[in-house]
mmCIF file of C-alpha atoms and ligand atoms in Angstrom:
data_model
loop_
_atom_site.group_PDB
_atom_site.id
_atom_site.type_symbol
_atom_site.label_atom_id
_atom_site.label_comp_id
_atom_site.label_asym_id
_atom_site.label_seq_id
_atom_site.Cartn_x
_atom_site.Cartn_y
_atom_site.Cartn_z
ATOM 1 C CA MET A 1 0.000 0.000 0.000
ATOM 2 C CA SER A 2 1.495 3.351 -1.017
ATOM 3 C CA LYS A 3 2.151 5.938 1.616
ATOM 4 C CA LEU A 4 -0.486 8.184 0.108
ATOM 5 C CA LYS A 5 -3.077 5.488 0.531
ATOM 6 C CA ARG A 6 -2.069 4.720 4.050
ATOM 7 C CA VAL A 7 -4.950 6.542 5.656
ATOM 8 C CA VAL A 8 -5.989 5.825 9.184
ATOM 9 C CA LYS A 9 -8.495 3.008 9.451
ATOM 10 C CA MET A 10 -11.375 3.879 11.693
ATOM 11 C CA PRO A 11 -13.993 1.456 12.850
ATOM 12 C CA VAL A 12 -17.151 2.790 11.263
ATOM 13 C CA GLN A 13 -19.777 2.220 13.894
ATOM 14 C CA PHE A 14 -23.364 1.947 12.867
ATOM 15 C CA ALA A 15 -25.885 2.629 15.565
ATOM 16 C CA LYS A 16 -29.206 0.871 15.643
ATOM 17 C CA GLU A 17 -31.414 2.358 12.978
ATOM 18 C CA THR A 18 -34.687 1.911 14.833
ATOM 19 C CA SER A 19 -36.332 5.134 15.968
ATOM 20 C CA PHE A 20 -35.766 6.204 19.560
ATOM 21 C CA ALA A 21 -38.358 9.000 19.441
ATOM 22 C CA PRO A 22 -40.661 6.989 21.789
ATOM 23 C CA GLU A 23 -37.910 7.018 24.422
ATOM 24 C CA ILE A 24 -37.531 10.796 24.060
ATOM 25 C CA ARG A 25 -41.272 11.079 24.570
ATOM 26 C CA LYS A 26 -40.889 9.055 27.800
ATOM 27 C CA ILE A 27 -38.194 11.456 28.979
ATOM 28 C CA LEU A 28 -40.554 14.393 28.339
ATOM 29 C CA GLU A 29 -43.167 12.677 30.503
ATOM 30 C CA HIS A 30 -40.676 12.779 33.365
ATOM 31 C CA LEU A 31 -39.881 16.439 32.832
ATOM 32 C CA VAL A 32 -43.169 18.234 32.159
ATOM 33 C CA ASN A 33 -46.762 17.680 33.193
ATOM 34 C CA ASP A 34 -48.225 18.363 29.745
ATOM 35 C CA PRO A 35 -46.106 16.400 27.244
ATOM 36 C CA ASP A 36 -49.028 16.462 24.799
ATOM 37 C CA ARG A 37 -49.113 20.214 24.340
ATOM 38 C CA GLU A 38 -48.839 21.413 20.765
ATOM 39 C CA GLY A 39 -45.274 22.669 20.977
ATOM 40 C CA LEU A 40 -43.994 19.296 22.200
ATOM 41 C CA ALA A 41 -45.988 17.111 19.837
ATOM 42 C CA ARG A 42 -43.181 16.601 17.315
ATOM 43 C CA THR A 43 -40.314 17.227 19.715
ATOM 44 C CA PRO A 44 -39.332 13.548 20.100
ATOM 45 C CA GLU A 45 -38.777 13.222 16.340
ATOM 46 C CA ARG A 46 -36.890 16.525 16.186
ATOM 47 C CA VAL A 47 -34.660 15.553 19.121
ATOM 48 C CA GLU A 48 -33.906 12.217 17.515
ATOM 49 C CA LYS A 49 -32.943 13.900 14.250
ATOM 50 C CA ALA A 50 -30.737 16.431 16.054
ATOM 51 C CA LEU A 51 -29.003 13.764 18.141
ATOM 52 C CA ARG A 52 -28.351 11.601 15.100
ATOM 53 C CA PHE A 53 -26.706 14.570 13.380
ATOM 54 C CA LEU A 54 -24.681 15.508 16.463
ATOM 55 C CA THR A 55 -23.315 11.955 16.654
ATOM 56 C CA SER A 56 -22.895 11.455 12.895
ATOM 57 C CA GLY A 57 -19.103 11.395 13.313
ATOM 58 C CA TYR A 58 -19.388 7.742 14.385
ATOM 59 C CA ARG A 59 -20.742 6.888 10.962
ATOM 60 C CA MET A 60 -18.226 8.906 8.924
ATOM 61 C CA ASP A 61 -15.385 7.143 7.173
ATOM 62 C CA LEU A 62 -12.188 9.167 7.514
ATOM 63 C CA ARG A 63 -10.854 7.797 4.238
ATOM 64 C CA ARG A 64 -13.863 9.205 2.434
ATOM 65 C CA VAL A 65 -13.692 12.483 4.318
ATOM 66 C CA VAL A 66 -10.095 13.018 3.247
ATOM 67 C CA ASN A 67 -10.837 11.560 -0.188
ATOM 68 C CA ASP A 68 -7.204 11.095 -1.225
ATOM 69 C CA ALA A 69 -6.376 14.781 -0.650
ATOM 70 C CA LEU A 70 -2.921 13.754 0.528
ATOM 71 C CA PHE A 71 -0.118 15.231 -1.520
ATOM 72 C CA ARG A 72 3.600 14.636 -1.878
ATOM 73 C CA VAL A 73 5.631 17.808 -1.272
ATOM 74 C CA LYS A 74 9.151 19.024 -0.595
ATOM 75 C CA TYR A 75 7.813 21.727 1.727
ATOM 76 C CA ASP A 76 8.875 21.251 5.330
ATOM 77 C CA GLU A 77 7.737 24.451 7.061
ATOM 78 C CA MET A 78 4.962 24.457 9.630
ATOM 79 C CA VAL A 79 1.457 24.146 8.181
ATOM 80 C CA ILE A 80 -1.117 25.745 10.439
ATOM 81 C CA VAL A 81 -4.909 25.968 10.252
ATOM 82 C CA LYS A 82 -6.290 28.256 12.935
ATOM 83 C CA ASP A 83 -9.710 28.998 14.393
ATOM 84 C CA ILE A 84 -11.563 25.921 13.165
ATOM 85 C CA GLU A 85 -15.022 26.216 14.731
ATOM 86 C CA PHE A 86 -16.439 23.061 16.236
ATOM 87 C CA PHE A 87 -19.536 21.973 18.141
ATOM 88 C CA SER A 88 -19.525 18.782 20.162
ATOM 89 C CA MET A 89 -21.475 17.035 22.927
ATOM 90 C CA CYS A 90 -20.026 16.266 26.338
ATOM 91 C CA GLU A 91 -20.437 12.565 27.022
ATOM 92 C CA HIS A 92 -21.021 13.114 30.735
ATOM 93 C CA HIS A 93 -24.107 15.319 30.421
ATOM 94 C CA LEU A 94 -25.112 15.198 26.745
ATOM 95 C CA LEU A 95 -24.778 18.970 26.664
ATOM 96 C CA PRO A 96 -22.858 20.917 24.036
ATOM 97 C CA PHE A 97 -19.344 22.137 24.272
ATOM 98 C CA PHE A 98 -18.010 24.304 21.498
ATOM 99 C CA GLY A 99 -15.131 26.505 20.501
ATOM 100 C CA LYS A 100 -12.096 26.555 18.266
ATOM 101 C CA VAL A 101 -9.411 24.100 17.268
ATOM 102 C CA HIS A 102 -5.974 25.066 15.962
ATOM 103 C CA VAL A 103 -4.042 22.419 14.055
ATOM 104 C CA ALA A 104 -0.400 22.536 12.979
ATOM 105 C CA TYR A 105 2.064 20.021 11.621
ATOM 106 C CA LEU A 106 5.542 19.817 10.159
ATOM 107 C CA PRO A 107 5.365 17.908 6.867
ATOM 108 C CA LYS A 108 7.855 15.163 6.175
ATOM 109 C CA GLY A 109 7.071 14.492 2.528
ATOM 110 C CA HIS A 110 3.260 14.734 2.575
ATOM 111 C CA VAL A 111 0.566 17.286 3.297
ATOM 112 C CA ILE A 112 -3.213 17.083 3.679
ATOM 113 C CA GLY A 113 -5.472 19.363 1.618
ATOM 114 C CA LEU A 114 -6.105 22.350 3.890
ATOM 115 C CA SER A 115 -9.871 22.170 3.533
ATOM 116 C CA LYS A 116 -9.835 18.590 4.835
ATOM 117 C CA ILE A 117 -8.562 19.506 8.268
ATOM 118 C CA PRO A 118 -11.839 21.113 9.436
ATOM 119 C CA ARG A 119 -13.627 18.019 8.141
ATOM 120 C CA ILE A 120 -11.388 15.773 10.230
ATOM 121 C CA VAL A 121 -12.277 17.948 13.234
ATOM 122 C CA ASP A 122 -15.984 17.421 12.503
ATOM 123 C CA VAL A 123 -15.582 13.635 12.382
ATOM 124 C CA PHE A 124 -14.443 13.686 16.015
ATOM 125 C CA ALA A 125 -16.555 16.623 17.234
ATOM 126 C CA ARG A 126 -19.794 14.969 16.058
ATOM 127 C CA ARG A 127 -19.537 12.262 18.687
ATOM 128 C CA LEU A 128 -20.120 12.040 22.413
ATOM 129 C CA GLN A 129 -16.831 13.428 23.579
ATOM 130 C CA ILE A 130 -14.595 14.794 26.223
ATOM 131 C CA GLN A 131 -12.447 17.696 25.083
ATOM 132 C CA GLU A 132 -9.147 16.013 25.978
ATOM 133 C CA ARG A 133 -9.875 12.901 23.928
ATOM 134 C CA MET A 134 -11.145 14.844 20.925
ATOM 135 C CA THR A 135 -7.925 16.887 20.903
ATOM 136 C CA GLN A 136 -5.806 13.708 20.988
ATOM 137 C CA GLU A 137 -7.853 11.964 18.312
ATOM 138 C CA ILE A 138 -7.425 14.842 15.850
ATOM 139 C CA ALA A 139 -3.655 14.876 16.426
ATOM 140 C CA GLN A 140 -3.294 11.087 16.166
ATOM 141 C CA THR A 141 -5.320 11.004 12.954
ATOM 142 C CA ILE A 142 -3.055 13.520 11.227
ATOM 143 C CA LYS A 143 -0.002 11.666 12.494
ATOM 144 C CA THR A 144 -1.310 8.383 11.102
ATOM 145 C CA MET A 145 -2.362 9.855 7.768
ATOM 146 C CA ILE A 146 0.809 11.676 6.707
ATOM 147 C CA ASP A 147 3.473 10.679 9.238
ATOM 148 C CA PRO A 148 4.693 14.258 9.748
ATOM 149 C CA ALA A 149 7.708 15.268 11.849
ATOM 150 C CA GLY A 150 5.269 16.592 14.419
ATOM 151 C CA VAL A 151 1.655 17.558 15.071
ATOM 152 C CA GLY A 152 0.185 20.112 17.447
ATOM 153 C CA VAL A 153 -3.497 20.544 18.259
ATOM 154 C CA ILE A 154 -4.926 23.146 20.638
ATOM 155 C CA CYS A 155 -8.605 23.173 21.533
ATOM 156 C CA GLU A 156 -10.328 26.060 23.314
ATOM 157 C CA ALA A 157 -13.867 25.288 24.408
ATOM 158 C CA ARG A 158 -16.766 26.409 26.532
ATOM 159 C CA HIS A 159 -18.949 23.775 28.159
ATOM 160 C CA PHE A 160 -22.679 24.197 28.613
ATOM 161 C CA CYS A 161 -22.655 21.620 31.405
ATOM 162 C CA MET A 162 -20.573 24.110 33.399
ATOM 163 C CA MET A 163 -22.082 27.343 32.109
ATOM 164 C CA MET A 164 -25.758 26.384 32.459
ATOM 165 C CA ARG A 165 -25.729 24.434 35.692
ATOM 166 C CA GLY A 166 -24.157 27.209 37.707
ATOM 167 C CA VAL A 167 -21.155 25.189 38.797
ATOM 168 C CA GLU A 168 -17.542 26.145 38.338
ATOM 169 C CA LYS A 169 -18.407 28.984 36.012
ATOM 170 C CA GLN A 170 -14.851 30.240 36.335
ATOM 171 C CA HIS A 171 -13.686 27.064 34.590
ATOM 172 C CA SER A 172 -16.235 27.101 31.834
ATOM 173 C CA GLY A 173 -13.509 27.888 29.300
ATOM 174 C CA ALA A 174 -11.039 25.035 28.986
ATOM 175 C CA VAL A 175 -7.921 24.696 26.849
ATOM 176 C CA THR A 176 -6.476 21.303 25.914
ATOM 177 C CA SER A 177 -3.549 20.433 23.700
ATOM 178 C CA ALA A 178 -1.909 17.444 22.080
ATOM 179 C CA MET A 179 1.729 17.792 21.027
ATOM 180 C CA LEU A 180 3.353 14.949 19.103
ATOM 181 C CA GLY A 181 6.820 14.492 17.621
ATOM 182 C CA GLU A 182 8.760 17.739 17.264
ATOM 183 C CA PHE A 183 5.935 19.706 18.844
ATOM 184 C CA ARG A 184 6.673 17.733 21.980
ATOM 185 C CA SER A 185 10.455 17.405 21.761
ATOM 186 C CA ARG A 186 11.399 20.850 20.382
ATOM 187 C CA LYS A 187 10.452 23.818 22.494
ATOM 188 C CA SER A 188 11.048 26.298 19.645
ATOM 189 C CA THR A 189 8.515 24.480 17.407
ATOM 190 C CA ARG A 190 5.947 24.318 20.184
ATOM 191 C CA ASP A 191 6.504 27.968 21.101
ATOM 192 C CA GLU A 192 6.082 29.058 17.480
ATOM 193 C CA PHE A 193 2.734 27.256 17.320
ATOM 194 C CA LEU A 194 1.602 28.690 20.655
ATOM 195 C CA ALA A 195 2.584 32.220 19.616
ATOM 196 C CA LEU A 196 0.834 31.894 16.235
ATOM 197 C CA THR A 197 -2.385 30.881 17.984
ATOM 198 C CA GLY A 198 -2.232 33.634 20.604
ATOM 199 C CA HIS A 199 -1.102 31.460 23.512
ATOM 200 C CA SER A 200 1.871 32.404 25.615
ATOM 201 C CA PRO A 201 4.556 29.705 25.578
ATOM 202 C CA GLY A 202 4.686 27.976 28.935
HETATM 203 ZN ZN1 ZN B 1 -20.378 17.731 30.866
#
């Protein structure tokens, strides 16, 4: 298998295709005393549709997402894609967390089409997640796909489970990072990435 074809293999998980709208309706019965009112009548179906979309990353095939947009290059300077918006769902509360992801890597013979990086982010954001794992998964995927000299991913997010429930509001903004290869071993590389994304090198 050529290096270009050596794209990360992800288990494509297919959830049960039967409707779970009746279960959403049961949840509504626990929450309100008039689950039959007009405004709630079609809510179970809408919630099901929304949840299926918000977890559609489980059913995406990374190879198709990237669609062979891996290119051979001589370029070996840092590639950086900043401010990639994402929306995800915290797996502890099924509430949204959202923010920005910054991705950088040092090519070692191959690059990924720039427009594919936000799509890789979506594959992992549209799952039940914790921010730390999502950050690692994005970095590991790029490492596996193009075997660069290093990968750095920074994720800045705000969590509804903290903001809405009135707990730990001061920590509602969280920053996570994954530094692989030269982003881990070379301080100057890491510092360049941090500076380019508005973070002070630590
Ligand atoms: Zn949560």
